[in-house]
mmCIF file of C-alpha atoms in Angstrom:
data_model
loop_
_atom_site.group_PDB
_atom_site.id
_atom_site.type_symbol
_atom_site.label_atom_id
_atom_site.label_comp_id
_atom_site.label_asym_id
_atom_site.label_seq_id
_atom_site.Cartn_x
_atom_site.Cartn_y
_atom_site.Cartn_z
ATOM 1 C CA MET A 26 43.308 -36.131 -28.540
ATOM 2 C CA ARG A 27 47.022 -35.408 -29.776
ATOM 3 C CA LYS A 28 50.120 -36.377 -27.408
ATOM 4 C CA TYR A 29 53.205 -35.271 -26.954
ATOM 5 C CA TYR A 30 56.283 -37.381 -26.260
ATOM 6 C CA SER A 31 59.345 -35.397 -26.092
ATOM 7 C CA LEU A 32 59.311 -32.108 -25.367
ATOM 8 C CA TYR A 33 62.014 -31.554 -22.494
ATOM 9 C CA GLY A 34 64.528 -31.278 -25.418
ATOM 10 C CA ARG A 35 63.402 -28.320 -26.662
ATOM 11 C CA LEU A 36 64.558 -26.813 -23.321
ATOM 12 C CA LEU A 37 68.047 -27.668 -23.741
ATOM 13 C CA SER A 38 68.828 -24.671 -25.844
ATOM 14 C CA LYS A 39 70.345 -21.291 -24.969
ATOM 15 C CA ARG A 40 68.443 -19.219 -27.823
ATOM 16 C CA VAL A 41 64.941 -20.277 -25.609
ATOM 17 C CA LEU A 42 66.381 -19.342 -22.772
ATOM 18 C CA TYR A 43 67.443 -15.972 -23.963
ATOM 19 C CA GLU A 44 64.339 -15.482 -25.585
ATOM 20 C CA ALA A 45 62.240 -16.093 -22.165
ATOM 21 C CA PHE A 46 64.836 -13.806 -20.241
ATOM 22 C CA ARG A 47 63.545 -10.654 -22.544
ATOM 23 C CA HIS A 48 60.198 -12.047 -21.807
ATOM 24 C CA VAL A 49 60.682 -11.828 -18.507
ATOM 25 C CA LYS A 50 62.664 -8.276 -18.378
ATOM 26 C CA ARG A 51 59.872 -6.725 -20.333
ATOM 27 C CA ASN A 52 57.254 -8.191 -17.690
ATOM 28 C CA LYS A 53 59.820 -6.752 -14.806
ATOM 29 C CA GLY A 54 59.319 -8.042 -11.185
ATOM 30 C CA ALA A 55 60.952 -7.964 -7.676
ATOM 31 C CA ALA A 56 63.772 -10.210 -6.553
ATOM 32 C CA GLY A 57 63.164 -13.557 -5.230
ATOM 33 C CA ILE A 58 64.664 -15.286 -1.843
ATOM 34 C CA ASP A 59 67.964 -14.915 -3.032
ATOM 35 C CA GLY A 60 68.124 -11.221 -3.634
ATOM 36 C CA GLN A 61 68.737 -11.320 -7.494
ATOM 37 C CA SER A 62 67.098 -8.602 -9.282
ATOM 38 C CA LEU A 63 66.783 -8.579 -13.266
ATOM 39 C CA SER A 64 69.643 -6.373 -13.757
ATOM 40 C CA ALA A 65 72.213 -7.958 -11.529
ATOM 41 C CA PHE A 66 71.240 -11.183 -13.590
ATOM 42 C CA GLU A 67 71.052 -9.234 -16.426
ATOM 43 C CA ALA A 68 74.775 -7.981 -16.182
ATOM 44 C CA ASP A 69 76.232 -11.333 -16.140
ATOM 45 C CA LEU A 70 73.275 -12.845 -18.537
ATOM 46 C CA GLU A 71 75.878 -15.293 -20.305
ATOM 47 C CA VAL A 72 77.207 -17.231 -17.461
ATOM 48 C CA GLU A 73 73.284 -17.066 -15.738
ATOM 49 C CA LEU A 74 72.208 -18.901 -18.620
ATOM 50 C CA SER A 75 74.773 -21.011 -19.558
ATOM 51 C CA CYS A 76 75.040 -22.352 -15.786
ATOM 52 C CA LEU A 77 71.066 -22.861 -16.162
ATOM 53 C CA LEU A 78 71.564 -24.700 -19.370
ATOM 54 C CA LEU A 79 73.890 -27.120 -18.064
ATOM 55 C CA GLU A 80 71.975 -27.763 -14.772
ATOM 56 C CA LEU A 81 68.718 -28.401 -17.214
ATOM 57 C CA LYS A 82 70.897 -30.533 -19.456
ATOM 58 C CA GLU A 83 72.347 -32.827 -16.336
ATOM 59 C CA LYS A 84 68.828 -32.584 -14.692
ATOM 60 C CA ARG A 85 70.386 -30.747 -11.884
ATOM 61 C CA TYR A 86 68.040 -28.410 -12.205
ATOM 62 C CA GLN A 87 65.913 -27.682 -8.421
ATOM 63 C CA ALA A 88 63.457 -24.868 -8.366
ATOM 64 C CA GLN A 89 63.888 -22.344 -5.620
ATOM 65 C CA PRO A 90 60.786 -21.466 -2.702
ATOM 66 C CA VAL A 91 58.907 -18.358 -3.856
ATOM 67 C CA LYS A 92 59.067 -15.371 -1.699
ATOM 68 C CA ARG A 93 55.677 -14.961 -0.074
ATOM 69 C CA CYS A 94 54.029 -11.169 -0.833
ATOM 70 C CA ILE A 95 51.116 -9.910 0.626
ATOM 71 C CA ILE A 96 48.622 -7.398 -0.888
ATOM 72 C CA ALA A 97 45.427 -5.795 0.323
ATOM 73 C CA LYS A 98 42.306 -6.738 -1.962
ATOM 74 C CA GLU A 99 39.697 -4.223 -2.461
ATOM 75 C CA ASP A 100 37.080 -6.338 -0.154
ATOM 76 C CA GLY A 101 39.481 -5.446 2.533
ATOM 77 C CA GLY A 102 41.203 -9.385 2.353
ATOM 78 C CA GLU A 103 44.409 -10.304 1.275
ATOM 79 C CA ARG A 104 46.235 -11.439 -1.791
ATOM 80 C CA LEU A 105 49.284 -13.945 -1.335
ATOM 81 C CA LEU A 106 51.549 -13.682 -3.805
ATOM 82 C CA GLY A 107 54.629 -16.053 -4.479
ATOM 83 C CA ILE A 108 57.659 -14.164 -5.848
ATOM 84 C CA PRO A 109 60.026 -16.870 -7.809
ATOM 85 C CA THR A 110 63.708 -16.089 -8.394
ATOM 86 C CA VAL A 111 64.570 -14.739 -11.687
ATOM 87 C CA ARG A 112 65.983 -17.841 -12.740
ATOM 88 C CA ASP A 113 63.187 -20.366 -11.691
ATOM 89 C CA ARG A 114 60.867 -17.485 -13.830
ATOM 90 C CA VAL A 115 63.210 -17.833 -17.157
ATOM 91 C CA VAL A 116 62.696 -21.454 -16.849
ATOM 92 C CA GLN A 117 59.243 -20.925 -16.294
ATOM 93 C CA GLN A 118 59.105 -18.713 -19.304
ATOM 94 C CA ALA A 119 60.756 -21.516 -21.092
ATOM 95 C CA LEU A 120 58.651 -24.104 -20.415
ATOM 96 C CA ARG A 121 55.427 -21.824 -20.641
ATOM 97 C CA SER A 122 56.496 -21.191 -24.282
ATOM 98 C CA ILE A 123 57.192 -24.535 -25.259
ATOM 99 C CA ILE A 124 53.743 -25.924 -23.968
ATOM 100 C CA GLU A 125 51.139 -23.410 -23.832
ATOM 101 C CA PRO A 126 50.822 -23.541 -28.083
ATOM 102 C CA LEU A 127 49.775 -27.564 -27.106
ATOM 103 C CA PHE A 128 46.886 -26.357 -25.009
ATOM 104 C CA ASP A 129 45.815 -23.322 -25.812
ATOM 105 C CA PRO A 130 44.001 -23.551 -29.418
ATOM 106 C CA GLY A 131 41.969 -26.287 -27.634
ATOM 107 C CA PHE A 132 40.662 -23.961 -24.768
ATOM 108 C CA HIS A 133 36.924 -23.334 -24.615
ATOM 109 C CA PRO A 134 36.544 -20.061 -26.512
ATOM 110 C CA SER A 135 34.900 -17.961 -24.091
ATOM 111 C CA SER A 136 38.320 -18.398 -21.921
ATOM 112 C CA TYR A 137 39.941 -15.333 -22.093
ATOM 113 C CA GLY A 138 42.294 -14.775 -18.883
ATOM 114 C CA TYR A 139 45.886 -14.737 -19.554
ATOM 115 C CA ARG A 140 45.847 -16.203 -23.225
ATOM 116 C CA PRO A 141 47.661 -14.899 -26.050
ATOM 117 C CA GLY A 142 45.384 -12.324 -28.723
ATOM 118 C CA ARG A 143 42.623 -12.012 -25.441
ATOM 119 C CA SER A 144 42.236 -9.719 -23.361
ATOM 120 C CA GLY A 145 39.108 -8.529 -20.501
ATOM 121 C CA HIS A 146 37.785 -6.195 -23.393
ATOM 122 C CA HIS A 147 37.158 -9.345 -25.326
ATOM 123 C CA ALA A 148 35.579 -11.037 -22.234
ATOM 124 C CA ILE A 149 33.386 -8.065 -21.508
ATOM 125 C CA GLY A 150 32.380 -8.026 -25.151
ATOM 126 C CA LYS A 151 31.261 -11.378 -25.192
ATOM 127 C CA ALA A 152 29.066 -11.132 -22.026
ATOM 128 C CA GLU A 153 27.098 -8.042 -23.553
ATOM 129 C CA MET A 154 26.706 -9.835 -26.769
ATOM 130 C CA PHE A 155 24.996 -12.915 -24.747
ATOM 131 C CA ILE A 156 22.843 -10.141 -22.769
ATOM 132 C CA ARG A 157 21.895 -8.186 -25.440
ATOM 133 C CA ARG A 158 22.206 -10.479 -28.608
ATOM 134 C CA TYR A 159 21.092 -13.495 -27.265
ATOM 135 C CA ARG A 160 18.549 -12.322 -24.126
ATOM 136 C CA ARG A 161 20.318 -14.163 -22.065
ATOM 137 C CA GLU A 162 19.676 -11.966 -18.936
ATOM 138 C CA TRP A 163 20.105 -14.191 -16.041
ATOM 139 C CA VAL A 164 23.454 -14.174 -15.015
ATOM 140 C CA VAL A 165 25.299 -16.540 -12.654
ATOM 141 C CA ASP A 166 28.547 -14.506 -11.114
ATOM 142 C CA MET A 167 30.727 -17.142 -9.545
ATOM 143 C CA ASP A 168 33.075 -16.504 -6.806
ATOM 144 C CA LEU A 169 36.236 -19.071 -6.525
ATOM 145 C CA SER A 170 37.725 -18.840 -3.034
ATOM 146 C CA LYS A 171 41.493 -18.685 -2.956
ATOM 147 C CA CYS A 172 41.457 -20.431 -6.630
ATOM 148 C CA PHE A 173 45.498 -20.641 -7.406
ATOM 149 C CA ASP A 174 46.004 -21.210 -3.852
ATOM 150 C CA THR A 175 43.680 -24.530 -3.470
ATOM 151 C CA LEU A 176 44.465 -26.139 -7.091
ATOM 152 C CA ASN A 177 45.179 -29.799 -6.344
ATOM 153 C CA HIS A 178 48.576 -30.750 -7.790
ATOM 154 C CA ASP A 179 47.376 -34.123 -8.497
ATOM 155 C CA LEU A 180 44.741 -33.034 -10.798
ATOM 156 C CA ILE A 181 46.740 -30.627 -12.361
ATOM 157 C CA ILE A 182 49.193 -33.215 -13.304
ATOM 158 C CA ARG A 183 46.461 -35.257 -14.768
ATOM 159 C CA GLN A 184 45.585 -32.418 -16.756
ATOM 160 C CA PHE A 185 48.599 -32.042 -18.179
ATOM 161 C CA ARG A 186 49.461 -35.516 -18.715
ATOM 162 C CA GLN A 187 46.088 -35.212 -21.297
ATOM 163 C CA LYS A 188 48.359 -33.754 -23.837
ATOM 164 C CA VAL A 189 52.136 -34.186 -22.283
ATOM 165 C CA THR A 190 53.732 -37.486 -21.581
ATOM 166 C CA ASP A 191 57.265 -36.638 -21.387
ATOM 167 C CA GLY A 192 57.858 -37.252 -17.697
ATOM 168 C CA SER A 193 60.998 -34.793 -17.579
ATOM 169 C CA VAL A 194 58.321 -31.849 -18.292
ATOM 170 C CA LEU A 195 55.917 -33.247 -16.037
ATOM 171 C CA SER A 196 58.585 -33.667 -13.638
ATOM 172 C CA LEU A 197 59.401 -29.834 -13.629
ATOM 173 C CA LEU A 198 56.036 -29.151 -13.626
ATOM 174 C CA ARG A 199 56.021 -30.781 -10.340
ATOM 175 C CA GLN A 200 58.712 -28.804 -8.969
ATOM 176 C CA PHE A 201 57.350 -25.665 -9.625
ATOM 177 C CA LEU A 202 54.413 -26.848 -8.029
ATOM 178 C CA GLU A 203 56.147 -28.112 -4.317
ATOM 179 C CA SER A 204 58.904 -25.695 -4.090
ATOM 180 C CA GLY A 205 57.849 -24.621 -1.087
ATOM 181 C CA VAL A 206 57.066 -20.683 0.022
ATOM 182 C CA MET A 207 59.590 -18.916 2.214
ATOM 183 C CA VAL A 208 57.558 -16.743 4.812
ATOM 184 C CA GLY A 209 60.279 -14.454 6.461
ATOM 185 C CA TYR A 210 62.826 -17.009 7.503
ATOM 186 C CA HIS A 211 60.361 -20.348 7.592
ATOM 187 C CA LEU A 212 59.754 -22.152 4.858
ATOM 188 C CA GLU A 213 56.490 -23.663 4.329
ATOM 189 C CA GLU A 214 55.864 -26.792 2.339
ATOM 190 C CA THR A 215 53.259 -26.047 -0.999
ATOM 191 C CA GLU A 216 50.766 -29.153 -0.953
ATOM 192 C CA LEU A 217 48.624 -27.526 -2.704
ATOM 193 C CA GLY A 218 47.797 -24.269 -5.224
ATOM 194 C CA SER A 219 49.800 -22.664 -7.834
ATOM 195 C CA PRO A 220 51.541 -19.536 -6.627
ATOM 196 C CA GLN A 221 50.230 -16.079 -7.646
ATOM 197 C CA GLY A 222 53.019 -14.206 -9.277
ATOM 198 C CA GLY A 223 54.653 -17.588 -10.952
ATOM 199 C CA VAL A 224 54.917 -17.225 -14.690
ATOM 200 C CA ILE A 225 53.310 -20.242 -15.418
ATOM 201 C CA SER A 226 50.828 -20.267 -13.149
ATOM 202 C CA PRO A 227 48.323 -18.210 -15.184
ATOM 203 C CA LEU A 228 48.842 -21.649 -17.896
ATOM 204 C CA ILE A 229 48.289 -24.046 -15.176
ATOM 205 C CA ALA A 230 44.833 -22.442 -13.934
ATOM 206 C CA ASN A 231 43.988 -22.304 -17.404
ATOM 207 C CA VAL A 232 44.590 -26.123 -17.956
ATOM 208 C CA TYR A 233 42.895 -26.791 -15.019
ATOM 209 C CA LEU A 234 39.885 -24.908 -15.254
ATOM 210 C CA ASP A 235 39.294 -26.165 -18.980
ATOM 211 C CA ALA A 236 38.132 -29.205 -17.657
ATOM 212 C CA PHE A 237 35.173 -27.199 -16.420
ATOM 213 C CA ASP A 238 34.949 -24.959 -19.113
ATOM 214 C CA GLN A 239 34.278 -28.119 -20.996
ATOM 215 C CA PHE A 240 32.028 -30.033 -18.657
ATOM 216 C CA MET A 241 29.533 -26.767 -19.052
ATOM 217 C CA LYS A 242 29.670 -26.305 -22.682
ATOM 218 C CA ALA A 243 28.763 -30.105 -23.425
ATOM 219 C CA ARG A 244 26.077 -29.222 -21.191
ATOM 220 C CA GLY A 245 25.016 -26.309 -23.538
ATOM 221 C CA HIS A 246 25.653 -23.574 -20.933
ATOM 222 C CA ARG A 247 27.296 -20.495 -22.010
ATOM 223 C CA ILE A 248 29.708 -19.162 -19.519
ATOM 224 C CA VAL A 249 32.475 -16.138 -20.001
ATOM 225 C CA ARG A 250 35.349 -17.212 -17.701
ATOM 226 C CA TYR A 251 38.487 -14.353 -16.927
ATOM 227 C CA ALA A 252 41.019 -16.996 -15.026
ATOM 228 C CA ASP A 253 38.962 -17.443 -12.038
ATOM 229 C CA ASP A 254 36.034 -14.650 -12.851
ATOM 230 C CA ILE A 255 33.121 -16.823 -13.772
ATOM 231 C CA LEU A 256 29.985 -15.762 -15.318
ATOM 232 C CA ILE A 257 27.416 -18.208 -16.506
ATOM 233 C CA LEU A 258 24.509 -16.964 -18.676
ATOM 234 C CA CYS A 259 21.089 -18.166 -18.644
ATOM 235 C CA GLY A 260 17.609 -17.341 -20.495
ATOM 236 C CA SER A 261 15.808 -17.515 -17.306
ATOM 237 C CA ARG A 262 16.182 -17.484 -13.619
ATOM 238 C CA ALA A 263 15.292 -21.345 -13.389
ATOM 239 C CA GLY A 264 18.072 -22.057 -15.860
ATOM 240 C CA ALA A 265 20.511 -19.493 -13.623
ATOM 241 C CA GLU A 266 19.517 -21.455 -10.512
ATOM 242 C CA ASN A 267 20.181 -25.023 -12.386
ATOM 243 C CA ALA A 268 23.658 -23.862 -13.909
ATOM 244 C CA LEU A 269 24.586 -23.027 -10.594
ATOM 245 C CA ARG A 270 23.740 -25.914 -8.533
ATOM 246 C CA VAL A 271 25.358 -27.851 -11.728
ATOM 247 C CA ALA A 272 28.410 -25.756 -11.741
ATOM 248 C CA ARG A 273 29.096 -25.879 -7.574
ATOM 249 C CA HIS A 274 29.287 -29.621 -7.734
ATOM 250 C CA TYR A 275 31.420 -29.713 -10.171
ATOM 251 C CA LEU A 276 33.707 -27.366 -9.100
ATOM 252 C CA GLU A 277 33.807 -28.640 -5.343
ATOM 253 C CA ASN A 278 33.363 -32.209 -6.218
ATOM 254 C CA GLU A 279 35.366 -32.908 -9.457
ATOM 255 C CA LEU A 280 37.939 -30.091 -8.951
ATOM 256 C CA LYS A 281 37.815 -29.890 -5.639
ATOM 257 C CA LEU A 282 37.620 -25.943 -5.487
ATOM 258 C CA THR A 283 35.702 -23.690 -3.230
ATOM 259 C CA VAL A 284 32.488 -22.131 -4.351
ATOM 260 C CA ASN A 285 32.398 -18.787 -2.766
ATOM 261 C CA ALA A 286 28.817 -18.890 -0.990
ATOM 262 C CA THR A 287 28.716 -15.491 0.070
ATOM 263 C CA LYS A 288 29.577 -13.232 -2.927
ATOM 264 C CA THR A 289 28.392 -16.059 -5.595
ATOM 265 C CA HIS A 290 24.616 -14.523 -6.735
ATOM 266 C CA ILE A 291 22.808 -14.405 -9.520
ATOM 267 C CA ALA A 292 21.793 -11.497 -11.096
ATOM 268 C CA HIS A 293 19.476 -10.239 -14.111
ATOM 269 C CA SER A 294 21.062 -7.357 -16.379
ATOM 270 C CA ASP A 295 18.542 -4.926 -15.591
ATOM 271 C CA GLU A 296 20.032 -4.591 -12.416
ATOM 272 C CA GLY A 297 23.658 -4.694 -13.454
ATOM 273 C CA VAL A 298 25.957 -7.231 -13.829
ATOM 274 C CA LYS A 299 29.703 -7.124 -12.249
ATOM 275 C CA PHE A 300 32.498 -8.044 -13.885
ATOM 276 C CA LEU A 301 36.465 -7.205 -14.813
ATOM 277 C CA GLY A 302 35.539 -3.813 -13.787
ATOM 278 C CA VAL A 303 32.083 -2.554 -15.311
ATOM 279 C CA VAL A 304 28.907 -2.862 -14.769
ATOM 280 C CA MET A 305 26.723 -4.724 -17.434
ATOM 281 C CA HIS A 306 23.329 -3.643 -17.990
ATOM 282 C CA THR A 307 20.475 -4.623 -20.413
ATOM 283 C CA LYS A 308 21.522 -1.653 -22.851
ATOM 284 C CA CYS A 309 24.778 0.009 -21.531
ATOM 285 C CA THR A 310 27.728 -0.771 -19.787
ATOM 286 C CA HIS A 311 29.264 1.705 -16.976
ATOM 287 C CA ILE A 312 32.416 1.450 -14.804
ATOM 288 C CA GLN A 313 32.042 0.392 -11.446
ATOM 289 C CA GLU A 314 31.818 3.241 -9.053
ATOM 290 C CA LYS A 315 34.406 1.976 -6.866
ATOM 291 C CA LYS A 316 37.087 2.067 -9.655
ATOM 292 C CA VAL A 317 36.345 5.665 -10.265
ATOM 293 C CA PHE A 318 36.543 6.408 -6.511
ATOM 294 C CA ARG A 319 40.189 4.427 -7.023
ATOM 295 C CA LEU A 320 41.443 6.582 -9.784
ATOM 296 C CA LYS A 321 40.360 9.477 -7.842
ATOM 297 C CA GLN A 322 42.608 8.436 -4.898
ATOM 298 C CA LYS A 323 45.702 7.861 -7.262
ATOM 299 C CA LEU A 324 44.901 11.159 -8.926
ATOM 300 C CA LYS A 325 45.037 13.128 -5.315
ATOM 301 C CA GLY A 326 47.884 11.509 -4.436
ATOM 302 C CA LEU A 327 49.856 13.254 -7.767
ATOM 303 C CA THR A 328 48.335 16.602 -7.479
ATOM 304 C CA LYS A 329 49.109 17.756 -3.632
ATOM 305 C CA ARG A 330 49.101 21.215 -3.418
ATOM 306 C CA ASN A 331 52.276 21.078 -0.962
ATOM 307 C CA ARG A 332 54.335 18.886 -3.503
ATOM 308 C CA GLY A 333 56.226 21.877 -5.017
ATOM 309 C CA VAL A 334 56.629 20.384 -8.401
ATOM 310 C CA GLY A 335 55.578 22.667 -11.439
ATOM 311 C CA LEU A 336 52.359 21.900 -13.386
ATOM 312 C CA ALA A 337 54.507 20.270 -16.570
ATOM 313 C CA ALA A 338 56.017 17.712 -14.522
ATOM 314 C CA ILE A 339 52.698 16.460 -12.596
ATOM 315 C CA ILE A 340 51.411 16.315 -15.831
ATOM 316 C CA ARG A 341 54.159 13.983 -17.181
ATOM 317 C CA GLU A 342 53.095 12.252 -14.332
ATOM 318 C CA LEU A 343 48.961 12.113 -14.671
ATOM 319 C CA ASN A 344 49.170 11.205 -18.275
ATOM 320 C CA PRO A 345 50.045 7.697 -17.967
ATOM 321 C CA VAL A 346 47.404 6.981 -15.234
ATOM 322 C CA LEU A 347 44.759 9.063 -17.142
ATOM 323 C CA ARG A 348 45.832 6.894 -20.583
ATOM 324 C CA GLY A 349 45.826 3.348 -18.594
ATOM 325 C CA PHE A 350 42.482 4.404 -17.009
ATOM 326 C CA SER A 351 40.928 5.562 -20.832
ATOM 327 C CA ASN A 352 42.346 2.842 -22.756
ATOM 328 C CA TYR A 353 40.695 0.099 -20.659
ATOM 329 C CA PHE A 354 37.492 1.120 -19.509
ATOM 330 C CA ARG A 355 36.482 2.868 -22.982
ATOM 331 C CA VAL A 356 34.658 -0.103 -23.399
ATOM 332 C CA ALA A 357 32.006 1.441 -21.141
ATOM 333 C CA ASN A 358 29.637 4.002 -21.800
ATOM 334 C CA CYS A 359 31.471 6.495 -19.864
ATOM 335 C CA ALA A 360 31.822 9.792 -21.601
ATOM 336 C CA ARG A 361 30.231 11.506 -18.851
ATOM 337 C CA VAL A 362 32.401 10.162 -16.105
ATOM 338 C CA LEU A 363 35.463 11.150 -18.216
ATOM 339 C CA LYS A 364 34.343 14.194 -18.512
ATOM 340 C CA GLN A 365 33.720 15.074 -15.139
ATOM 341 C CA VAL A 366 36.923 13.462 -14.278
ATOM 342 C CA MET A 367 38.946 16.230 -16.392
ATOM 343 C CA LYS A 368 37.046 18.493 -15.288
ATOM 344 C CA TRP A 369 37.790 17.915 -11.452
ATOM 345 C CA ILE A 370 41.359 17.411 -12.360
ATOM 346 C CA ARG A 371 41.755 20.574 -14.266
ATOM 347 C CA ARG A 372 40.433 22.476 -10.798
ATOM 348 C CA ARG A 373 43.134 20.462 -8.756
ATOM 349 C CA LEU A 374 46.073 21.964 -11.278
ATOM 350 C CA ARG A 375 44.924 25.047 -11.001
ATOM 351 C CA CYS A 376 44.538 24.848 -7.456
ATOM 352 C CA ILE A 377 48.191 23.956 -7.515
ATOM 353 C CA GLN A 378 49.388 26.927 -9.711
ATOM 354 C CA LEU A 379 47.388 29.301 -7.727
ATOM 355 C CA LYS A 380 48.919 27.900 -4.725
ATOM 356 C CA GLN A 381 52.432 28.353 -6.385
ATOM 357 C CA TRP A 382 52.266 31.758 -7.398
ATOM 358 C CA LYS A 383 51.186 32.777 -3.751
ATOM 359 C CA LYS A 384 50.055 36.317 -4.685
ATOM 360 C CA SER A 385 47.318 37.525 -6.267
ATOM 361 C CA SER A 386 49.513 39.973 -8.134
ATOM 362 C CA ARG A 387 51.783 37.017 -10.093
ATOM 363 C CA LEU A 388 47.441 36.089 -11.352
ATOM 364 C CA HIS A 389 47.320 39.445 -12.446
ATOM 365 C CA ARG A 390 50.419 39.572 -14.264
ATOM 366 C CA ARG A 391 49.703 36.432 -16.061
ATOM 367 C CA LEU A 392 45.975 38.108 -16.506
ATOM 368 C CA LYS A 393 47.949 40.967 -18.275
ATOM 369 C CA GLN A 394 50.230 38.845 -20.220
ATOM 370 C CA LEU A 395 47.148 37.292 -21.900
ATOM 371 C CA GLY A 396 45.414 40.553 -23.178
ATOM 372 C CA TYR A 397 43.039 40.876 -20.457
ATOM 373 C CA ARG A 398 42.579 44.476 -19.311
ATOM 374 C CA PRO A 399 42.428 45.316 -15.061
ATOM 375 C CA PRO A 400 41.314 46.032 -12.692
ATOM 376 C CA PHE A 401 41.106 42.350 -11.330
ATOM 377 C CA GLN A 402 39.789 40.711 -8.240
ATOM 378 C CA PHE A 403 41.540 40.314 -5.301
ATOM 379 C CA ILE A 404 41.117 36.542 -4.441
ATOM 380 C CA LYS A 405 42.577 34.064 -1.726
ATOM 381 C CA MET A 406 45.096 31.735 -3.999
ATOM 382 C CA GLN A 407 45.161 28.760 -1.636
ATOM 383 C CA SER A 408 41.348 28.635 -1.824
ATOM 384 C CA TRP A 409 39.732 25.203 -3.384
ATOM 385 C CA ARG A 410 36.772 27.731 -4.172
ATOM 386 C CA ASN A 411 38.591 29.883 -5.843
ATOM 387 C CA ALA A 412 40.142 27.336 -8.209
ATOM 388 C CA ALA A 413 37.193 27.028 -9.972
ATOM 389 C CA SER A 414 36.672 30.993 -10.412
ATOM 390 C CA PRO A 415 36.308 32.984 -13.561
ATOM 391 C CA LEU A 416 39.859 34.314 -13.187
ATOM 392 C CA ALA A 417 41.607 31.159 -12.528
ATOM 393 C CA HIS A 418 39.710 29.973 -15.605
ATOM 394 C CA LEU A 419 40.900 33.203 -17.416
ATOM 395 C CA ALA A 420 44.607 32.542 -16.606
ATOM 396 C CA LEU A 421 44.954 29.064 -16.907
ATOM 397 C CA PRO A 422 42.548 27.675 -19.609
ATOM 398 C CA ASN A 423 41.731 24.286 -20.751
ATOM 399 C CA SER A 424 43.504 24.805 -23.960
ATOM 400 C CA TYR A 425 46.579 25.631 -21.902
ATOM 401 C CA LEU A 426 46.739 22.874 -20.134
ATOM 402 C CA HIS A 427 46.055 20.300 -23.248
ATOM 403 C CA ASP A 428 47.538 22.366 -25.962
ATOM 404 C CA GLU A 429 50.813 24.228 -24.028
ATOM 405 C CA LEU A 430 51.395 21.674 -21.172
ATOM 406 C CA GLY A 431 49.919 18.149 -22.570
ATOM 407 C CA LEU A 432 47.465 17.155 -20.318
ATOM 408 C CA LEU A 433 45.696 13.844 -22.062
ATOM 409 C CA ASP A 434 42.008 14.901 -22.440
ATOM 410 C CA LEU A 435 39.706 11.975 -21.441
ATOM 411 C CA THR A 436 36.727 14.306 -23.089
ATOM 412 C CA LYS A 437 38.209 13.299 -26.505
ATOM 413 C CA VAL A 438 37.997 9.838 -25.682
ATOM 414 C CA LYS A 439 35.581 7.563 -27.842
ATOM 415 C CA THR A 440 33.605 5.389 -25.218
ATOM 416 C CA GLY A 441 31.265 2.546 -25.882
ATOM 417 C CA ILE A 442 33.761 0.897 -28.485
ATOM 418 C CA ALA A 443 32.596 -2.479 -29.631
ATOM 419 C CA VAL A 444 35.261 -5.404 -29.637
ATOM 420 C CA PRO A 445 36.125 -7.947 -32.327
ATOM 421 C CA GLU A 446 34.060 -11.109 -31.608
ATOM 422 C CA LEU A 447 36.483 -14.065 -31.166
ATOM 423 C CA GLY A 448 33.827 -16.856 -31.259
ATOM 424 C CA VAL A 449 30.691 -17.135 -29.905
ATOM 425 C CA SER A 450 30.401 -20.484 -27.686
#
């Protein structure tokens, strides 16, 4: 294995720091404990980068504690995020840009999380291939309890030292691990873990878990991993039980992680295997119901009848949400689901317009403008039921919503797409 001795000098370049800032800016993000936003940092960019460069050259740079942020998880739990300051994010990104190319080519081919040129689509496609082409229909679905928060610092450094022997780089890496967390006005030491929210944390997790990937590969097990979401695909239940036993022993004893016994289970593809928002079956892939429910909850918030905003403005807000959902889940066989969502959202838009018109006479005027001849029925304009009435459809046809107002039509999205393979191992 090739080792790299002199890497720290590559950090000592304003061009490298400037490119790192550009990357950090694209990813956006909140201010850290110093309250400095990205825009404030950029306003004095030349001075900020010059100060960082001087501190790095003189080895006076000191990472600041991250700011604790708690977000709710879908299962009712909490995810602890750590938000570094902008200057720390810039240095982390610069360091990542230097050491990631050294490790990434050697990662397991079935590792897809936070890697250049790889995505969740590739991970789903690989798992589908193992299930359908290679008939590995018994799947171990592994869940790690607070993986990022329990990574062992000494093991992290040991893993990085396999390729990086530059003491200054390793010292900088340990700084980011041990910088601490500011909870309110109280500083907590970080003896374990790499904060989610840090720029370099995904790379740290991939380097850490690659030891597990390579161990399973050496034993002939087929795996698919996206960050800490792990599937082990087997040809029989006995094989799956053995794989689970082997994997749990290695993760808990060698990597000092905790396997969530409640959520870790063995499933057959006939019943469905949940992974990255989809449910993979032996012959097809569906969207998880909770993902459709969450989409509808978000769309409901954007299409409240009392917003007092015109349809065109509402549609401009809806389209990015609809586009993001369809772009991700088009790998699933979800044409029927997308059709139902579009039917539902069009009805909500018609309901908004009827309420804004207030009186049936406005509706009748619209119908006359479109060439329909009276008499027309008088309907209750604030009724959800009447939003699906023939008069509402005639006044606000699908073509008007899509062609004139620009509503994205999910029924035209190609679904069940095949994802290009990136290797079989």
